[in-house]
PDB file of C-alpha atoms in Angstrom:
ATOM      1  CA  MET A1264      47.525  88.485 107.814  1.00  0.00           C
ATOM      2  CA  ILE A1265      49.485  88.574 111.082  1.00  0.00           C
ATOM      3  CA  ASN A1266      52.376  86.675 109.472  1.00  0.00           C
ATOM      4  CA  ARG A1267      52.636  89.255 106.681  1.00  0.00           C
ATOM      5  CA  ARG A1268      52.689  92.137 109.159  1.00  0.00           C
ATOM      6  CA  TRP A1269      55.332  90.372 111.238  1.00  0.00           C
ATOM      7  CA  LEU A1270      57.423  89.720 108.134  1.00  0.00           C
ATOM      8  CA  LEU A1271      57.130  93.388 107.108  1.00  0.00           C
ATOM      9  CA  VAL A1272      58.189  94.562 110.597  1.00  0.00           C
ATOM     10  CA  VAL A1273      61.198  92.224 110.584  1.00  0.00           C
ATOM     11  CA  ALA A1274      62.206  93.310 107.071  1.00  0.00           C
ATOM     12  CA  LEU A1275      61.985  96.990 108.040  1.00  0.00           C
ATOM     13  CA  ALA A1276      64.016  96.383 111.219  1.00  0.00           C
ATOM     14  CA  VAL A1277      66.754  94.614 109.223  1.00  0.00           C
ATOM     15  CA  ALA A1278      66.819  97.462 106.679  1.00  0.00           C
ATOM     16  CA  VAL A1279      67.110 100.089 109.437  1.00  0.00           C
ATOM     17  CA  VAL A1280      69.991  98.196 111.087  1.00  0.00           C
ATOM     18  CA  GLN A1281      71.853  97.876 107.761  1.00  0.00           C
ATOM     19  CA  ILE A1282      71.365 101.543 106.899  1.00  0.00           C
ATOM     20  CA  GLY A1283      72.420 102.542 110.410  1.00  0.00           C
ATOM     21  CA  PHE A1284      75.618 100.502 110.076  1.00  0.00           C
ATOM     22  CA  LEU A1285      76.518 102.149 106.754  1.00  0.00           C
ATOM     23  CA  VAL A1286      75.750 105.631 108.073  1.00  0.00           C
ATOM     24  CA  SER A1287      77.908 105.027 111.176  1.00  0.00           C
ATOM     25  CA  MET A1288      80.854 103.917 108.994  1.00  0.00           C
ATOM     26  CA  ILE A1289      80.579 107.002 106.789  1.00  0.00           C
ATOM     27  CA  ALA A1290      80.019 109.363 109.724  1.00  0.00           C
ATOM     28  CA  GLY A1291      82.990 107.889 111.616  1.00  0.00           C
ATOM     29  CA  ARG A1292      85.312 108.428 108.652  1.00  0.00           C
ATOM     30  CA  ALA A1293      83.994 111.963 108.145  1.00  0.00           C
ATOM     31  CA  ALA A1294      84.463 112.765 111.853  1.00  0.00           C
ATOM     32  CA  ILE A1295      88.130 111.765 111.656  1.00  0.00           C
ATOM     33  CA  LEU A1296      88.673 113.821 108.491  1.00  0.00           C
ATOM     34  CA  ARG A1297      86.880 116.831 109.959  1.00  0.00           C
ATOM     35  CA  GLY A1298      88.216 116.802 113.524  1.00  0.00           C
ATOM     36  CA  GLY A1299      91.354 114.648 113.549  1.00  0.00           C
ATOM     37  CA  GLN A1300      94.799 116.144 114.021  1.00  0.00           C
ATOM     38  CA  GLU A1301      96.643 116.410 110.719  1.00  0.00           C
ATOM     39  CA  VAL A1302     100.039 114.805 110.277  1.00  0.00           C
ATOM     40  CA  LEU A1303     102.264 114.848 107.197  1.00  0.00           C
ATOM     41  CA  LEU A1304     103.966 111.581 106.251  1.00  0.00           C
ATOM     42  CA  GLU A1305     106.512 110.716 103.565  1.00  0.00           C
ATOM     43  CA  VAL A1306     105.241 108.085 101.153  1.00  0.00           C
ATOM     44  CA  ARG A1307     107.005 105.229  99.399  1.00  0.00           C
ATOM     45  CA  PRO A1308     105.394 103.414  96.439  1.00  0.00           C
ATOM     46  CA  ILE A1309     104.774  99.685  96.386  1.00  0.00           C
ATOM     47  CA  ASP A1310     102.265  98.688  93.652  1.00  0.00           C
ATOM     48  CA  PRO A1311      99.441 100.202  91.461  1.00  0.00           C
ATOM     49  CA  ARG A1312      96.149  98.701  90.038  1.00  0.00           C
ATOM     50  CA  ASP A1313      93.094  96.820  91.179  1.00  0.00           C
ATOM     51  CA  LEU A1314      91.114  95.194  88.375  1.00  0.00           C
ATOM     52  CA  LEU A1315      87.780  95.740  90.159  1.00  0.00           C
ATOM     53  CA  ARG A1316      88.220  99.253  91.567  1.00  0.00           C
ATOM     54  CA  GLY A1317      90.661 100.919  89.184  1.00  0.00           C
ATOM     55  CA  ASP A1318      94.010 102.565  89.716  1.00  0.00           C
ATOM     56  CA  TYR A1319      95.467 102.862  93.140  1.00  0.00           C
ATOM     57  CA  VAL A1320      98.833 103.272  94.719  1.00  0.00           C
ATOM     58  CA  ILE A1321      99.879 101.102  97.649  1.00  0.00           C
ATOM     59  CA  LEU A1322     102.042 103.203  99.875  1.00  0.00           C
ATOM     60  CA  GLY A1323     104.559 102.638 102.571  1.00  0.00           C
ATOM     61  CA  TYR A1324     105.320 105.486 104.931  1.00  0.00           C
ATOM     62  CA  ASN A1325     108.267 106.723 106.897  1.00  0.00           C
ATOM     63  CA  ILE A1326     106.374 105.256 109.888  1.00  0.00           C
ATOM     64  CA  SER A1327     105.763 101.820 108.334  1.00  0.00           C
ATOM     65  CA  SER A1328     108.896 100.250 109.824  1.00  0.00           C
ATOM     66  CA  ILE A1329     109.411 101.073 113.501  1.00  0.00           C
ATOM     67  CA  PRO A1330     112.878 100.498 115.015  1.00  0.00           C
ATOM     68  CA  ALA A1331     112.779  97.968 117.871  1.00  0.00           C
ATOM     69  CA  GLU A1332     114.531 100.393 120.234  1.00  0.00           C
ATOM     70  CA  LEU A1333     111.437 102.660 120.213  1.00  0.00           C
ATOM     71  CA  PHE A1334     109.488 100.015 122.159  1.00  0.00           C
ATOM     72  CA  ALA A1335     109.625 100.324 125.957  1.00  0.00           C
ATOM     73  CA  GLU A1336     109.031  96.570 126.186  1.00  0.00           C
ATOM     74  CA  LYS A1337     108.905  93.751 123.674  1.00  0.00           C
ATOM     75  CA  PRO A1338     105.530  92.079 123.084  1.00  0.00           C
ATOM     76  CA  ALA A1339     104.478  89.034 125.052  1.00  0.00           C
ATOM     77  CA  GLY A1340     103.318  87.314 121.836  1.00  0.00           C
ATOM     78  CA  ASP A1341     104.386  83.771 121.015  1.00  0.00           C
ATOM     79  CA  GLU A1342     105.887  82.594 117.759  1.00  0.00           C
ATOM     80  CA  GLY A1343     103.140  82.564 115.135  1.00  0.00           C
ATOM     81  CA  ALA A1344     100.989  85.045 117.093  1.00  0.00           C
ATOM     82  CA  ASP A1345      98.287  86.924 115.221  1.00  0.00           C
ATOM     83  CA  GLU A1346      98.300  90.604 114.438  1.00  0.00           C
ATOM     84  CA  SER A1347      98.165  92.882 117.457  1.00  0.00           C
ATOM     85  CA  VAL A1348      97.121  96.482 117.941  1.00  0.00           C
ATOM     86  CA  ILE A1349     100.084  98.803 118.173  1.00  0.00           C
ATOM     87  CA  PHE A1350     100.298 102.508 118.954  1.00  0.00           C
ATOM     88  CA  VAL A1351     103.096 104.629 117.525  1.00  0.00           C
ATOM     89  CA  ARG A1352     103.793 108.070 118.961  1.00  0.00           C
ATOM     90  CA  LEU A1353     104.649 110.667 116.326  1.00  0.00           C
ATOM     91  CA  LYS A1354     106.274 114.092 116.487  1.00  0.00           C
ATOM     92  CA  ALA A1355     106.956 116.544 113.654  1.00  0.00           C
ATOM     93  CA  ASP A1356     110.553 117.094 112.584  1.00  0.00           C
ATOM     94  CA  ASP A1357     112.011 120.418 111.373  1.00  0.00           C
ATOM     95  CA  GLU A1358     110.509 119.903 107.892  1.00  0.00           C
ATOM     96  CA  GLY A1359     107.011 119.217 109.258  1.00  0.00           C
ATOM     97  CA  VAL A1360     107.146 115.474 108.523  1.00  0.00           C
ATOM     98  CA  TRP A1361     105.979 113.386 111.470  1.00  0.00           C
ATOM     99  CA  GLN A1362     108.440 110.777 112.731  1.00  0.00           C
ATOM    100  CA  PRO A1363     108.039 107.859 115.184  1.00  0.00           C
ATOM    101  CA  ILE A1364     109.473 108.532 118.667  1.00  0.00           C
ATOM    102  CA  ALA A1365     107.921 105.677 120.720  1.00  0.00           C
ATOM    103  CA  ALA A1366     105.759 102.589 120.246  1.00  0.00           C
ATOM    104  CA  ARG A1367     103.825 100.109 122.348  1.00  0.00           C
ATOM    105  CA  TYR A1368     101.675  97.049 121.808  1.00  0.00           C
ATOM    106  CA  GLY A1369      98.073  97.100 123.038  1.00  0.00           C
ATOM    107  CA  GLU A1370      97.996 100.599 124.481  1.00  0.00           C
ATOM    108  CA  LYS A1371      99.429 104.056 123.981  1.00  0.00           C
ATOM    109  CA  PRO A1372     103.038 104.661 125.040  1.00  0.00           C
ATOM    110  CA  GLN A1373     103.587 106.147 128.480  1.00  0.00           C
ATOM    111  CA  PRO A1374     103.746 108.878 129.639  1.00  0.00           C
ATOM    112  CA  GLU A1375     100.869 110.480 127.731  1.00  0.00           C
ATOM    113  CA  ALA A1376     101.553 112.414 124.545  1.00  0.00           C
ATOM    114  CA  THR A1377     102.508 116.038 125.096  1.00  0.00           C
ATOM    115  CA  GLU A1378     101.778 119.091 122.963  1.00  0.00           C
ATOM    116  CA  GLY A1379     103.042 118.456 119.425  1.00  0.00           C
ATOM    117  CA  GLU A1380     102.829 114.652 119.706  1.00  0.00           C
ATOM    118  CA  ILE A1381     100.112 112.232 118.631  1.00  0.00           C
ATOM    119  CA  ASP A1382      99.528 108.492 118.903  1.00  0.00           C
ATOM    120  CA  ILE A1383      98.467 106.657 115.727  1.00  0.00           C
ATOM    121  CA  LYS A1384      96.957 103.168 115.861  1.00  0.00           C
ATOM    122  CA  GLY A1385      98.038 100.331 113.603  1.00  0.00           C
ATOM    123  CA  SER A1386      98.524  96.581 113.568  1.00  0.00           C
ATOM    124  CA  ALA A1387     101.668  94.488 113.572  1.00  0.00           C
ATOM    125  CA  SER A1388     102.837  90.985 114.307  1.00  0.00           C
ATOM    126  CA  ALA A1389     103.471  90.417 118.001  1.00  0.00           C
ATOM    127  CA  THR A1390     106.163  87.869 117.166  1.00  0.00           C
ATOM    128  CA  TRP A1391     109.712  88.971 117.905  1.00  0.00           C
ATOM    129  CA  PHE A1392     112.740  86.854 117.197  1.00  0.00           C
ATOM    130  CA  GLU A1393     116.309  87.036 118.428  1.00  0.00           C
ATOM    131  CA  GLY A1394     117.802  90.015 116.622  1.00  0.00           C
ATOM    132  CA  THR A1395     114.520  91.770 115.681  1.00  0.00           C
ATOM    133  CA  THR A1396     115.571  95.253 114.614  1.00  0.00           C
ATOM    134  CA  SER A1397     112.278  96.704 113.349  1.00  0.00           C
ATOM    135  CA  VAL A1398     108.542  96.049 113.290  1.00  0.00           C
ATOM    136  CA  ASP A1399     106.419  96.513 110.148  1.00  0.00           C
ATOM    137  CA  VAL A1400     103.187  98.353 110.991  1.00  0.00           C
ATOM    138  CA  ARG A1401     100.018  98.792 108.914  1.00  0.00           C
ATOM    139  CA  TYR A1402      97.693 101.716 109.672  1.00  0.00           C
ATOM    140  CA  GLY A1403      94.833 101.102 107.228  1.00  0.00           C
ATOM    141  CA  ILE A1404      95.960 104.015 105.050  1.00  0.00           C
ATOM    142  CA  GLU A1405      98.274 102.096 102.734  1.00  0.00           C
ATOM    143  CA  ARG A1406      95.959 101.984  99.691  1.00  0.00           C
ATOM    144  CA  PHE A1407      95.087 105.231  97.921  1.00  0.00           C
ATOM    145  CA  TYR A1408      92.779 105.216  94.885  1.00  0.00           C
ATOM    146  CA  VAL A1409      93.504 107.698  92.107  1.00  0.00           C
ATOM    147  CA  PRO A1410      91.609 108.711  88.943  1.00  0.00           C
ATOM    148  CA  GLU A1411      91.537 106.015  86.254  1.00  0.00           C
ATOM    149  CA  GLY A1412      94.687 105.854  84.174  1.00  0.00           C
ATOM    150  CA  GLU A1413      96.874 107.840  86.597  1.00  0.00           C
ATOM    151  CA  GLY A1414      98.168 105.077  88.905  1.00  0.00           C
ATOM    152  CA  LYS A1415     101.187 104.093  86.803  1.00  0.00           C
ATOM    153  CA  ALA A1416     102.224 107.715  86.222  1.00  0.00           C
ATOM    154  CA  ILE A1417     102.013 108.491  89.939  1.00  0.00           C
ATOM    155  CA  GLU A1418     103.996 105.348  90.770  1.00  0.00           C
ATOM    156  CA  ASN A1419     106.742 106.475  88.351  1.00  0.00           C
ATOM    157  CA  ASP A1420     106.755 109.991  89.826  1.00  0.00           C
ATOM    158  CA  LEU A1421     107.014 108.558  93.354  1.00  0.00           C
ATOM    159  CA  ARG A1422     110.253 106.860  92.370  1.00  0.00           C
ATOM    160  CA  GLU A1423     111.726 110.148  91.080  1.00  0.00           C
ATOM    161  CA  ARG A1424     110.857 112.656  93.830  1.00  0.00           C
ATOM    162  CA  PRO A1425     109.344 112.652  97.311  1.00  0.00           C
ATOM    163  CA  PHE A1426     105.614 112.820  97.849  1.00  0.00           C
ATOM    164  CA  ARG A1427     103.742 113.213 101.104  1.00  0.00           C
ATOM    165  CA  MET A1428     100.366 112.259 102.474  1.00  0.00           C
ATOM    166  CA  ARG A1429      98.330 114.484 104.772  1.00  0.00           C
ATOM    167  CA  VAL A1430      96.602 112.169 107.247  1.00  0.00           C
ATOM    168  CA  ALA A1431      93.954 112.961 109.889  1.00  0.00           C
ATOM    169  CA  VAL A1432      94.393 111.109 113.196  1.00  0.00           C
ATOM    170  CA  ALA A1433      91.525 110.848 115.705  1.00  0.00           C
ATOM    171  CA  GLU A1434      92.006 110.872 119.483  1.00  0.00           C
ATOM    172  CA  ASP A1435      91.676 107.067 119.568  1.00  0.00           C
ATOM    173  CA  GLY A1436      94.536 106.784 117.047  1.00  0.00           C
ATOM    174  CA  SER A1437      92.406 105.889 113.999  1.00  0.00           C
ATOM    175  CA  ALA A1438      93.750 107.425 110.784  1.00  0.00           C
ATOM    176  CA  GLN A1439      92.245 108.473 107.452  1.00  0.00           C
ATOM    177  CA  ILE A1440      93.957 109.812 104.336  1.00  0.00           C
ATOM    178  CA  LYS A1441      93.100 113.464 103.846  1.00  0.00           C
ATOM    179  CA  ALA A1442      95.227 114.617 100.888  1.00  0.00           C
ATOM    180  CA  PHE A1443      97.988 113.408  98.565  1.00  0.00           C
ATOM    181  CA  MET A1444     100.744 116.017  98.231  1.00  0.00           C
ATOM    182  CA  ASP A1445     103.513 116.632  95.685  1.00  0.00           C
ATOM    183  CA  GLY A1446     105.683 118.983  97.702  1.00  0.00           C
ATOM    184  CA  ASP A1447     103.347 121.820  98.723  1.00  0.00           C
ATOM    185  CA  THR A1448     100.917 121.064  95.869  1.00  0.00           C
ATOM    186  CA  MET A1449      97.815 119.062  96.740  1.00  0.00           C
ATOM    187  CA  LEU A1450      97.201 116.476  93.998  1.00  0.00           C
ATOM    188  CA  TYR A1451      94.090 114.842  95.435  1.00  0.00           C
ATOM    189  CA  ALA A1452      91.920 115.545  98.444  1.00  0.00           C
ATOM    190  CA  GLU A1453      89.528 113.050  99.988  1.00  0.00           C
ATOM    191  CA  PRO A1454      85.920 114.294 100.242  1.00  0.00           C
ATOM    192  CA  LEU A1455      84.236 114.120 103.660  1.00  0.00           C
ATOM    193  CA  TYR A1456      81.410 111.934 102.319  1.00  0.00           C
TER     194      TYR A1456
END
């Protein structure tokens, strides 16, 4: 009888931990969408379709390739180094599209961001070679799922005219897609939950 009670207690504890983990993931994403600073980025198509999850568009952004001269110092990584955390400071241009103005590996660029600037967190290779001119950065917002059957059409439209993505950025630099825009028209908005 004691073994059954112990097994039940352990099973309930495991279930609570798993549920807590899922709730924290969902709540964290919702907190960024609700309270993060919005930035508008230009998007560039790469590829559509996932056999298991349906249509999606893989996007590159105007901030996906950061010029090497925006880094105050080059990374200390060795050849073949793993991915490293990178922070890219953004500022809106005259059209409201946010552009990179500084970048740094491991921590936010210095001095601290001023009014109208924000630091977004991504990952990039810490390997630099002689003649490195830019660094490709991934922010975790490169894949956007769309309603079934619309991925190919959106990909074709992306090649014909500019689209933009409204992204929420938290204070720690984490980013979440908020809305997919065709000019000033919102095509899709991400729900909080």
